[in-house]
Coordinates of N, CA, C and O in Angstrom, one line a residue:
N1 N 120.6 108.6 106.8 CA 119.8 107.4 105.8 C 118.5 108.3 104.8 O 117.8 108.4 105.2
Q2 N 119.1 108.7 103.7 CA 118.1 109.2 102.9 C 118.1 109.1 101.5 O 119.2 108.3 101.0
W3 N 116.9 108.9 100.9 CA 117.0 108.7 99.4 C 117.7 109.8 98.7 O 117.4 111.0 98.9
V4 N 118.4 109.4 97.6 CA 119.3 110.4 96.5 C 119.1 109.8 95.3 O 118.7 108.6 95.1
Q5 N 119.2 110.8 94.5 CA 119.2 110.3 93.1 C 120.6 110.5 92.6 O 121.0 111.8 92.6
G6 N 121.3 109.6 91.9 CA 122.6 109.8 91.9 C 123.4 108.6 91.2 O 122.7 107.8 90.7
T7 N 124.7 108.6 91.1 CA 125.4 107.5 90.2 C 126.3 106.7 91.2 O 127.1 105.8 90.7
A8 N 126.1 106.4 92.4 CA 126.6 105.7 93.2 C 126.4 104.0 92.8 O 127.2 102.7 93.0
T9 N 125.1 103.6 92.4 CA 124.8 102.3 92.0 C 123.6 102.6 91.0 O 123.1 103.5 90.7
N10 N 123.5 101.6 90.2 CA 122.4 101.5 88.9 C 122.3 100.3 88.4 O 123.3 99.5 88.6
N11 N 121.3 99.9 87.8 CA 121.2 98.5 86.8 C 120.9 99.0 85.6 O 120.0 98.4 84.8
G12 N 122.2 99.5 84.8 CA 121.9 99.9 83.7 C 121.8 101.5 83.7 O 121.1 102.1 84.4
G13 N 122.3 101.9 82.8 CA 122.3 103.6 82.8 C 123.1 104.2 83.5 O 124.2 103.5 83.9
T14 N 123.3 105.5 84.1 CA 123.8 106.1 84.8 C 123.5 106.3 86.3 O 124.2 106.9 87.1
Q15 N 122.1 106.4 86.3 CA 121.8 106.8 87.9 C 120.7 106.0 88.3 O 119.8 105.1 87.6
S16 N 120.4 105.9 89.9 CA 119.2 105.4 90.1 C 119.0 106.1 91.3 O 119.5 107.4 91.4
V17 N 117.8 105.7 92.1 CA 117.3 106.3 93.2 C 117.8 105.3 94.6 O 117.4 104.1 94.5
Y18 N 118.6 105.9 95.4 CA 119.1 105.0 96.7 C 119.2 105.6 97.9 O 119.3 107.0 98.0
I19 N 119.3 104.8 99.0 CA 119.5 105.3 100.4 C 121.1 105.6 100.4 O 122.0 104.7 100.1
S20 N 121.5 106.2 101.0 CA 122.8 107.2 101.3 C 123.0 107.8 102.5 O 121.9 108.6 103.0
N21 N 124.0 107.6 103.4 CA 124.3 108.2 104.5 C 125.1 109.3 104.4 O 125.8 109.9 105.2
N22 N 125.6 109.3 103.1 CA 126.7 110.6 102.7 C 126.6 111.4 101.5 O 127.3 111.8 100.7
G23 N 125.0 111.9 101.3 CA 124.8 112.8 100.4 C 124.8 112.3 99.0 O 124.8 112.8 97.8
G24 N 124.8 110.8 98.8 CA 124.8 110.2 97.6 C 126.2 109.9 97.2 O 126.3 109.2 96.0
T25 N 127.2 109.7 97.9 CA 128.6 109.5 97.0 C 128.5 107.9 97.2 O 129.2 107.6 96.4
T26 N 128.0 107.4 98.3 CA 127.8 105.7 98.4 C 126.5 105.4 98.5 O 125.7 106.0 99.0
N27 N 125.9 104.2 98.0 CA 124.7 103.3 98.6 C 125.0 102.7 99.7 O 125.2 101.4 99.7
T28 N 125.3 103.5 100.9 CA 125.4 102.9 102.2 C 124.5 103.7 103.1 O 124.0 104.7 102.9
Y29 N 124.2 102.8 104.4 CA 123.5 103.5 105.5 C 124.1 103.3 106.7 O 124.9 102.3 107.1
N30 N 123.7 104.0 107.7 CA 124.2 103.9 109.1 C 123.1 102.9 109.8 O 122.1 103.3 110.0
N31 N 123.7 101.7 109.9 CA 122.6 100.7 110.6 C 122.4 100.9 112.1 O 121.8 100.2 112.7
N32 N 122.8 101.8 112.8 CA 122.9 101.9 114.0 C 121.8 103.2 114.4 O 121.8 103.2 115.6
T33 N 121.3 103.9 113.2 CA 120.4 104.8 113.5 C 119.2 104.5 112.7 O 119.0 104.3 111.9
G34 N 118.2 104.3 113.6 CA 116.8 103.8 112.9 C 116.0 105.0 111.8 O 116.6 106.2 112.2
S35 N 115.5 104.6 111.0 CA 115.3 105.6 109.9 C 113.7 105.0 109.0 O 113.7 103.9 108.7
V36 N 112.7 106.1 108.6 CA 112.0 105.6 107.9 C 112.0 106.9 106.6 O 111.9 108.0 107.2
T37 N 112.3 106.7 105.3 CA 112.3 107.4 104.5 C 111.2 107.3 103.2 O 111.6 106.0 102.9
H38 N 111.2 108.1 102.7 CA 110.1 107.9 101.3 C 110.6 108.7 100.5 O 110.9 109.9 100.1
F39 N 110.1 108.1 99.0 CA 110.0 108.7 97.6 C 108.8 108.6 97.2 O 108.7 107.5 97.2
Y40 N 108.5 109.5 96.1 CA 107.0 109.0 95.5 C 106.9 109.9 94.5 O 107.6 111.0 94.0
K41 N 106.0 109.3 93.6 CA 105.4 110.3 92.4 C 104.0 110.1 92.3 O 103.5 108.9 92.5
D42 N 103.2 111.2 91.8 CA 101.8 110.9 91.5 C 101.6 110.5 90.4 O 102.2 111.2 89.2
I43 N 100.9 109.6 89.9 CA 100.7 109.0 88.6 C 99.2 109.2 88.5 O 98.4 108.4 89.2
S44 N 98.9 109.5 87.2 CA 97.2 109.6 86.8 C 97.3 108.3 85.6 O 98.0 108.5 84.8
F45 N 96.5 107.5 86.3 CA 95.9 106.2 85.2 C 95.0 106.3 84.6 O 93.9 107.1 85.0
P46 N 94.7 105.9 83.3 CA 93.7 106.2 82.4 C 92.7 105.0 82.7 O 92.7 104.3 83.4
A47 N 91.4 105.6 82.4 CA 90.3 105.1 82.8 C 90.2 103.7 82.1 O 90.7 103.8 81.1
G48 N 89.5 102.7 82.4 CA 89.1 101.3 81.6 C 90.5 100.6 81.5 O 90.1 99.8 80.8
Q49 N 91.4 100.8 82.4 CA 92.3 99.8 82.3 C 92.2 98.8 83.4 O 92.1 99.2 84.4
S50 N 92.2 97.5 83.2 CA 92.0 96.7 84.1 C 93.3 96.2 84.6 O 93.4 95.0 85.5
C51 N 94.4 96.0 83.8 CA 95.5 95.6 84.0 C 96.9 96.4 84.2 O 97.1 97.4 83.2
I52 N 96.9 97.1 85.5 CA 98.0 98.1 85.4 C 99.3 97.3 86.4 O 98.9 96.7 87.7
N53 N 100.5 97.3 86.0 CA 101.5 96.8 86.3 C 102.6 97.8 86.5 O 102.8 98.6 85.7
L54 N 103.2 97.6 87.9 CA 104.7 98.4 88.3 C 105.7 97.6 88.2 O 105.6 96.6 88.8
S55 N 106.6 98.0 87.5 CA 107.8 97.2 87.3 C 108.9 97.9 87.7 O 109.3 99.0 87.7
F56 N 110.2 97.4 88.9 CA 111.1 98.2 88.9 C 112.3 97.3 89.3 O 112.0 96.0 89.7
D57 N 113.4 97.4 89.2 CA 114.7 97.0 89.7 C 114.8 97.6 90.9 O 114.9 98.4 91.2
W58 N 115.6 96.5 91.8 CA 115.7 97.0 93.3 C 116.9 96.0 94.0 O 117.2 94.8 93.3
R59 N 117.3 96.8 95.1 CA 118.3 95.7 95.9 C 118.2 96.4 97.2 O 117.9 97.6 97.2
A60 N 118.4 95.6 98.0 CA 118.2 96.2 99.5 C 118.9 94.9 100.5 O 118.1 93.9 100.5
D61 N 119.7 95.1 101.2 CA 120.0 94.0 102.0 C 119.8 94.2 103.6 O 118.6 93.8 103.8
G62 N 120.4 95.1 104.4 CA 119.9 95.3 105.5 C 119.8 94.3 106.6 O 120.5 93.5 106.2
E63 N 119.1 94.5 107.6 CA 119.1 93.6 108.6 C 118.0 92.5 108.1 O 116.6 93.1 108.2
A64 N 117.8 91.1 108.2 CA 117.0 90.3 107.5 C 115.9 90.3 108.0 O 115.6 90.3 109.5
G65 N 114.5 90.4 107.7 CA 113.4 90.6 108.0 C 113.1 92.0 108.9 O 112.0 92.3 109.4
V66 N 114.0 92.9 109.2 CA 113.6 94.1 109.9 C 113.9 95.4 108.9 O 113.1 96.2 108.7
D67 N 115.3 95.4 108.5 CA 115.3 96.6 107.5 C 114.6 96.2 106.2 O 114.7 94.9 105.5
R68 N 114.1 97.0 105.5 CA 113.3 96.7 104.3 C 112.8 98.0 103.4 O 112.5 99.0 103.8
L69 N 112.4 97.5 102.2 CA 111.9 98.4 101.0 C 110.6 97.9 100.8 O 110.4 96.8 101.1
R70 N 109.5 98.8 100.9 CA 108.1 98.7 100.6 C 107.6 99.8 99.7 O 108.3 100.7 99.5
V71 N 106.4 99.0 98.9 CA 105.9 99.9 97.9 C 104.4 100.3 98.4 O 103.8 99.3 98.9
F72 N 104.0 101.5 98.4 CA 102.7 101.9 98.4 C 102.0 102.5 97.5 O 102.6 103.2 96.8
G73 N 100.5 102.3 97.5 CA 99.7 103.3 96.5 C 98.9 103.9 97.5 O 97.9 103.4 98.2
I74 N 98.9 105.2 97.7 CA 98.0 105.9 98.5 C 97.4 107.3 97.7 O 97.9 107.6 96.5
S75 N 96.3 107.8 98.6 CA 95.7 109.0 97.6 C 96.8 110.1 97.9 O 97.9 110.3 98.7
P76 N 96.7 110.9 96.7 CA 97.8 112.1 96.6 C 97.5 113.2 97.7 O 98.4 114.1 97.5
T77 N 96.3 113.0 98.3 CA 96.3 114.1 99.4 C 97.2 113.8 100.6 O 97.1 114.6 101.6
V78 N 97.8 112.4 100.5 CA 98.5 111.9 102.0 C 100.1 112.1 101.6 O 100.4 112.0 100.4
T79 N 100.7 113.0 102.2 CA 102.2 113.4 102.2 C 102.9 112.5 103.2 O 102.7 112.7 104.2
P80 N 103.8 111.7 102.6 CA 104.5 110.8 103.6 C 105.5 111.7 104.3 O 106.0 112.7 103.9
V81 N 105.7 111.2 105.5 CA 106.5 112.0 106.5 C 107.6 111.4 106.7 O 107.5 110.1 107.3
A82 N 109.2 111.9 106.6 CA 110.2 111.0 107.1 C 110.0 110.5 108.6 O 109.5 111.5 109.3
G83 N 110.6 109.5 108.9 CA 110.2 109.1 110.4 C 109.0 108.2 110.8 O 108.9 107.8 111.7
T84 N 108.0 108.4 109.9 CA 106.6 107.9 109.9 C 106.6 106.9 109.0 O 106.4 107.3 107.7
Q85 N 106.1 105.8 109.5 CA 105.7 104.4 108.4 C 104.3 104.8 107.9 O 103.5 105.4 108.6
L86 N 104.2 104.4 106.9 CA 102.4 104.4 106.2 C 102.1 103.3 106.7 O 102.6 102.2 106.9
G87 N 100.7 103.4 107.1 CA 100.0 102.5 107.7 C 99.2 101.6 106.7 O 98.7 100.4 107.1
T88 N 98.7 102.1 105.8 CA 98.0 101.3 104.7 C 98.3 101.5 103.3 O 99.4 102.7 103.0
G89 N 97.9 100.7 102.1 CA 98.3 101.0 100.9 C 99.3 100.1 100.6 O 99.8 100.3 99.4
Q90 N 99.9 99.2 101.3 CA 101.1 98.5 100.8 C 100.8 97.7 99.5 O 99.8 96.9 99.6
I91 N 101.4 97.7 98.5 CA 101.5 96.7 97.5 C 102.6 95.8 97.4 O 103.8 96.3 97.3
G92 N 102.3 94.4 97.4 CA 103.5 93.4 97.6 C 104.0 93.3 99.0 O 103.3 93.7 99.7
G93 N 105.1 92.5 98.8 CA 105.5 92.5 100.2 C 106.8 93.5 100.6 O 106.9 94.4 100.1
N94 N 107.6 92.6 101.6 CA 109.0 93.6 101.8 C 109.9 93.1 101.1 O 110.2 91.6 100.7
F95 N 110.9 93.9 100.6 CA 111.7 93.6 99.9 C 113.3 94.1 100.5 O 113.8 94.9 100.8
N96 N 113.8 93.0 100.7 CA 115.1 92.9 101.5 C 116.0 91.5 101.0 O 115.4 90.6 100.5
S97 N 117.0 91.5 102.1 CA 118.1 90.4 101.8 C 118.4 89.9 100.4 O 118.8 89.0 100.0
Q98 N 119.0 90.9 99.5 CA 119.2 91.0 98.1 C 120.4 92.2 98.1 O 120.2 93.3 98.2
T99 N 121.6 91.4 97.8 CA 122.8 92.4 97.4 C 123.0 92.6 95.8 O 123.9 93.5 95.6
T100 N 122.2 92.0 95.1 CA 122.1 92.4 93.8 C 120.9 92.6 93.2 O 119.8 92.1 93.9
Y101 N 120.7 93.3 92.1 CA 119.6 93.9 91.5 C 118.4 92.6 91.0 O 119.1 91.7 90.4
Q102 N 117.3 92.7 91.7 CA 116.2 91.9 91.3 C 115.2 92.5 90.5 O 114.9 94.0 90.6
N103 N 114.6 92.1 89.5 CA 113.4 92.8 88.7 C 112.2 92.3 89.4 O 111.8 91.1 89.7
T104 N 111.2 93.2 89.9 CA 110.1 92.9 90.5 C 108.8 93.5 89.6 O 109.0 94.8 89.1
T105 N 107.5 92.9 89.2 CA 106.5 93.2 88.8 C 105.4 93.2 89.5 O 105.0 92.1 90.0
L106 N 104.6 94.4 90.0 CA 103.4 94.6 90.8 C 102.3 94.6 90.0 O 102.4 95.7 89.1
T107 N 101.1 93.9 90.2 CA 99.8 94.3 89.9 C 99.3 95.2 90.5 O 98.8 94.7 91.7
L108 N 99.0 96.4 90.0 CA 98.2 97.4 91.1 C 96.7 97.3 91.0 O 96.0 96.6 90.4
P109 N 96.1 97.6 92.1 CA 94.5 97.5 92.0 C 94.1 98.0 90.8 O 94.2 99.2 90.4
S110 N 93.0 97.3 90.1 CA 92.2 98.0 89.3 C 91.5 99.1 89.5 O 91.1 99.9 88.4
A111 N 91.2 99.3 90.7 CA 90.3 100.4 91.3 C 91.5 101.9 90.9 O 90.8 103.0 91.1
F112 N 92.5 101.7 90.7 CA 93.5 102.9 90.4 C 93.1 103.5 88.9 O 93.5 104.7 88.8
A113 N 92.4 102.8 88.1 CA 92.2 103.1 86.8 C 91.2 104.3 87.0 O 90.2 104.5 87.6
G114 N 91.8 105.6 86.0 CA 90.9 106.6 86.3 C 90.9 107.4 87.3 O 90.2 108.5 87.5
T115 N 91.9 107.1 87.9 CA 92.5 107.9 89.4 C 93.8 108.3 89.3 O 94.5 107.9 88.7
T116 N 94.1 109.4 90.1 CA 95.4 109.6 90.5 C 96.0 108.9 91.7 O 95.3 109.2 92.8
Q117 N 96.9 108.2 91.7 CA 97.4 107.8 93.0 C 98.9 108.0 93.5 O 99.8 108.8 92.5
R118 N 99.2 108.1 94.7 CA 100.6 108.8 94.9 C 101.5 107.1 95.4 O 101.2 106.4 96.0
I119 N 102.6 106.9 94.3 CA 103.1 105.5 94.6 C 104.2 106.0 95.3 O 105.3 106.8 94.8
V120 N 104.4 105.4 96.2 CA 105.4 105.6 97.3 C 106.5 104.4 97.6 O 106.1 103.3 97.7
F121 N 107.6 104.8 97.5 CA 108.8 103.9 97.8 C 109.5 104.1 99.1 O 109.6 105.2 99.6
T122 N 109.6 103.0 100.2 CA 109.8 103.3 101.6 C 111.0 102.4 102.0 O 110.7 101.4 101.8
W123 N 111.8 103.2 102.6 CA 113.2 102.4 103.2 C 112.9 102.7 104.7 O 112.6 103.6 105.4
R124 N 113.1 101.4 105.4 CA 112.7 101.5 106.9 C 113.9 100.6 107.6 O 114.1 99.5 107.1
N125 N 114.5 101.1 108.5 CA 115.8 100.2 109.1 C 115.6 100.7 110.6 O 115.1 101.7 110.9
D126 N 115.7 99.6 111.5 CA 115.0 99.9 113.2 C 116.4 100.2 113.8 O 116.2 100.8 114.8
G127 N 117.6 100.5 113.2 CA 119.1 100.8 113.9 C 119.7 100.0 114.9 O 120.5 100.4 115.7
S128 N 119.1 98.7 114.8 CA 119.9 97.9 115.8 C 121.2 96.8 115.2 O 122.1 96.5 115.6
A129 N 121.2 96.8 113.8 CA 122.3 96.1 112.9 C 121.5 96.2 111.6 O 120.8 96.8 111.1
G130 N 122.6 95.6 110.7 CA 122.3 95.4 109.1 C 123.3 95.5 108.5 O 124.6 95.6 108.8
N131 N 123.3 94.9 107.2 CA 124.4 94.9 106.4 C 124.2 95.7 104.9 O 122.9 96.2 104.7
N132 N 125.0 96.5 104.7 CA 125.0 97.2 103.3 C 124.8 96.3 102.3 O 125.4 95.3 102.4
P133 N 124.6 96.7 101.1 CA 123.7 97.9 100.9 C 122.2 98.0 101.3 O 121.6 97.1 101.4
P134 N 122.1 99.1 101.5 CA 120.5 99.6 101.8 C 119.8 99.7 100.6 O 120.2 99.3 99.5
A135 N 118.4 99.9 100.5 CA 117.6 100.0 99.3 C 118.2 100.9 98.2 O 118.7 101.9 98.3
A136 N 118.0 100.5 97.0 CA 118.4 101.0 95.7 C 117.4 100.7 95.0 O 116.9 99.4 94.5
V137 N 116.8 101.6 94.0 CA 115.7 101.2 92.9 C 115.9 101.9 91.8 O 116.6 103.2 91.5
D138 N 115.8 101.0 90.5 CA 116.0 101.5 89.1 C 115.0 100.8 88.2 O 114.3 100.1 88.6
N139 N 115.3 101.7 87.2 CA 114.2 101.3 86.1 C 112.7 101.0 86.3 O 112.2 100.0 86.0
I140 N 112.3 102.1 86.8 CA 111.0 102.1 87.3 C 109.8 102.2 86.1 O 110.1 103.1 85.4
S141 N 108.7 101.4 85.9 CA 107.9 101.6 84.7 C 106.7 101.3 85.1 O 106.4 100.1 85.9
I142 N 105.5 101.7 84.6 CA 104.2 101.6 84.8 C 103.7 101.3 83.4 O 103.7 102.1 82.7
T143 N 103.0 100.1 83.2 CA 102.2 99.8 82.3 C 100.8 99.4 82.4 O 100.5 99.1 83.5
T144 N 100.3 99.9 81.4 CA 98.6 99.3 81.6 C 98.1 98.8 80.2 O 98.8 99.2 79.1
S145 N 97.2 97.9 80.5 CA 96.5 97.2 79.2 C 95.4 96.7 79.7 O 94.7 96.6 80.7
I146 N 94.5 96.1 78.7 CA 93.5 95.3 79.0 C 93.8 93.9 78.5 O 94.3 93.6 77.2
P147 N 93.5 92.9 79.6 CA 94.2 91.6 78.9 C 93.4 91.2 77.8 O 92.0 91.3 77.8
P148 N 94.0 90.5 76.9 CA 93.3 89.8 75.9 C 92.0 88.9 76.4 O 92.2 88.1 77.2
T149 N 91.0 89.0 75.6 CA 90.1 87.9 75.9 C 90.3 86.6 75.0 O 90.4 86.6 73.8
P150 N 90.1 85.7 76.1 CA 90.6 84.4 75.4 C 89.5 83.9 74.3 O 88.5 84.4 74.5
S151 N 89.9 82.9 73.5 CA 88.9 82.8 72.5 C 88.3 81.6 73.0 O 88.3 80.9 74.0
C152 N 86.9 81.3 72.6 CA 86.1 80.7 72.9 C 86.0 79.6 72.3 O 86.3 79.2 71.1
T153 N 85.6 78.4 73.1 CA 85.6 76.8 72.5 C 84.1 76.5 72.4 O 83.5 76.6 73.9
T154 N 83.7 76.3 71.6 CA 82.3 75.7 71.6 C 82.1 74.1 71.6 O 83.2 73.4 71.0
Y155 N 81.5 73.7 72.5 CA 81.2 72.0 72.8 C 80.0 71.8 72.2 O 78.7 72.4 72.3
S156 N 80.0 70.7 71.4 CA 78.6 70.2 71.0 C 78.1 68.8 71.7 O 78.9 68.1 72.2
L157 N 76.8 68.9 71.8 CA 76.3 67.6 72.6 C 76.4 66.7 71.5 O 76.0 66.7 70.3
P158 N 76.3 65.1 71.7 CA 76.5 64.7 73.2 C 77.9 65.2 73.7 O 78.9 65.3 73.0
V159 N 78.0 65.2 75.0 CA 79.3 65.8 75.6 C 79.8 64.5 76.2 O 79.3 63.9 76.9
N160 N 81.0 64.4 75.8 CA 81.9 63.2 76.5 C 81.2 62.1 76.1 O 81.3 61.0 76.9
G161 N 80.6 61.7 75.0 CA 80.1 60.9 74.1 C 78.8 60.3 75.0 O 78.2 59.3 74.7
A162 N 78.3 61.2 75.7 CA 77.0 60.9 76.3 C 76.1 61.9 76.0 O 76.2 62.9 75.7
A163 N 74.8 61.1 75.8 CA 73.7 62.2 75.4 C 73.1 62.7 76.8 O 73.2 62.3 78.1
V164 N 72.5 64.0 76.6 CA 72.0 64.6 77.7 C 70.6 64.2 78.3 O 69.8 63.9 77.4
C165 N 70.6 63.8 79.8 CA 69.2 63.4 79.9 C 68.6 64.4 80.9 O 69.4 65.7 81.3
N166 N 67.3 64.2 81.4 CA 66.7 65.3 82.0 C 67.3 65.4 83.3 O 67.0 66.4 84.2
A167 N 67.9 64.7 84.2 CA 68.4 64.4 85.3 C 69.5 65.5 85.5 O 70.0 65.8 86.5
G168 N 70.2 65.7 84.4 CA 71.2 66.8 84.3 C 72.5 66.2 83.5 O 72.7 64.9 83.1
Q169 N 73.7 66.9 83.5 CA 74.8 66.4 82.8 C 75.9 67.2 83.5 O 75.8 68.0 83.7
T170 N 77.2 66.2 83.4 CA 78.3 66.6 84.0 C 79.2 67.2 83.0 O 79.4 66.4 81.7
L171 N 79.7 68.5 83.0 CA 80.6 68.9 81.8 C 81.8 69.0 82.3 O 81.9 69.7 83.4
S172 N 82.9 68.9 81.4 CA 84.3 69.1 81.8 C 85.3 69.6 80.8 O 85.0 69.0 79.5
W173 N 85.9 70.2 80.9 CA 87.0 70.5 79.7 C 88.5 71.0 80.3 O 88.2 71.5 81.7
S174 N 89.5 71.0 79.5 CA 90.5 71.6 79.9 C 90.7 73.2 79.9 O 90.1 74.0 79.2
P175 N 90.9 73.7 81.1 CA 90.8 75.2 81.3 C 91.6 76.0 80.3 O 92.6 75.6 80.0
L176 N 91.3 77.2 79.9 CA 92.1 78.2 79.2 C 93.3 78.9 79.6 O 93.3 78.8 81.2
S177 N 94.4 79.0 79.2 CA 95.5 79.6 80.0 C 94.8 81.1 80.8 O 94.1 81.8 79.8
T178 N 95.1 81.0 82.0 CA 94.9 82.5 82.3 C 95.7 83.5 82.0 O 97.1 83.4 81.8
P179 N 95.3 84.8 81.7 CA 96.2 85.8 81.2 C 96.8 86.4 82.6 O 96.7 86.3 83.5
S180 N 98.2 87.1 82.1 CA 99.1 87.6 83.0 C 98.3 88.7 84.1 O 98.8 88.8 85.0
C181 N 97.2 89.1 83.7 CA 96.6 90.1 84.7 C 95.0 89.6 84.3 O 94.4 90.0 83.5
G182 N 94.3 89.4 85.3 CA 92.8 89.5 85.0 C 92.4 87.7 85.6 O 93.3 87.0 85.9
S183 N 91.2 87.5 85.3 CA 90.8 86.1 85.3 C 90.0 85.7 84.1 O 89.8 86.3 83.4
I184 N 89.8 84.4 84.2 CA 89.1 83.7 83.2 C 87.6 83.4 83.6 O 87.4 82.6 84.7
T185 N 86.5 83.6 83.2 CA 85.2 82.9 83.4 C 84.9 82.4 82.2 O 85.1 82.4 81.0
Y186 N 83.9 81.5 82.6 CA 83.2 80.8 81.7 C 81.7 81.0 81.7 O 81.1 81.1 82.7
D187 N 81.1 81.1 80.4 CA 79.5 81.4 80.3 C 78.9 79.9 79.9 O 79.3 79.3 78.7
V188 N 78.3 79.3 80.6 CA 77.6 77.7 79.9 C 76.1 78.0 79.7 O 75.5 78.6 80.5
Y189 N 75.7 77.7 78.6 CA 74.2 78.0 78.1 C 73.7 76.5 77.7 O 74.4 75.7 77.2

């Protein structure tokens, strides 16, 4: 049960990266043998980016809740070792129980900006049972952007038809739409 780059499966194009127990001829695994296997790439993220997204297509069936695909962001000084699970840096959840390709977009930590990180895809199966196919990953992309600043709305007094009194005033408004990456804050003067 090892990662290979080949033509046995894909979600568009001609190749993907997938688990195979026969050198890449098929996207199948031996579900009676436990394994932990990784593939990774070091990515240098530009400074100043507050919105970093990792998008990929995946499928992985396996044994529900046990055999799974996971994604990690770790220091490039750490080299994943076959047979050993990574203990920290998981991004997103566990990916399994899907026989058809799914698209997933994960927002990476903003602390990655201005650093190099090792992005690791890990397949783990426990060797007790499971259904083919095991993990396959295709169409990996990383995008960075700075989310747009929402336009400001100015409110004039009196607010909500009431005059401001010395004891205070309650302000309310409809919130702005939250950008896909980041959050919205309000400045009240």
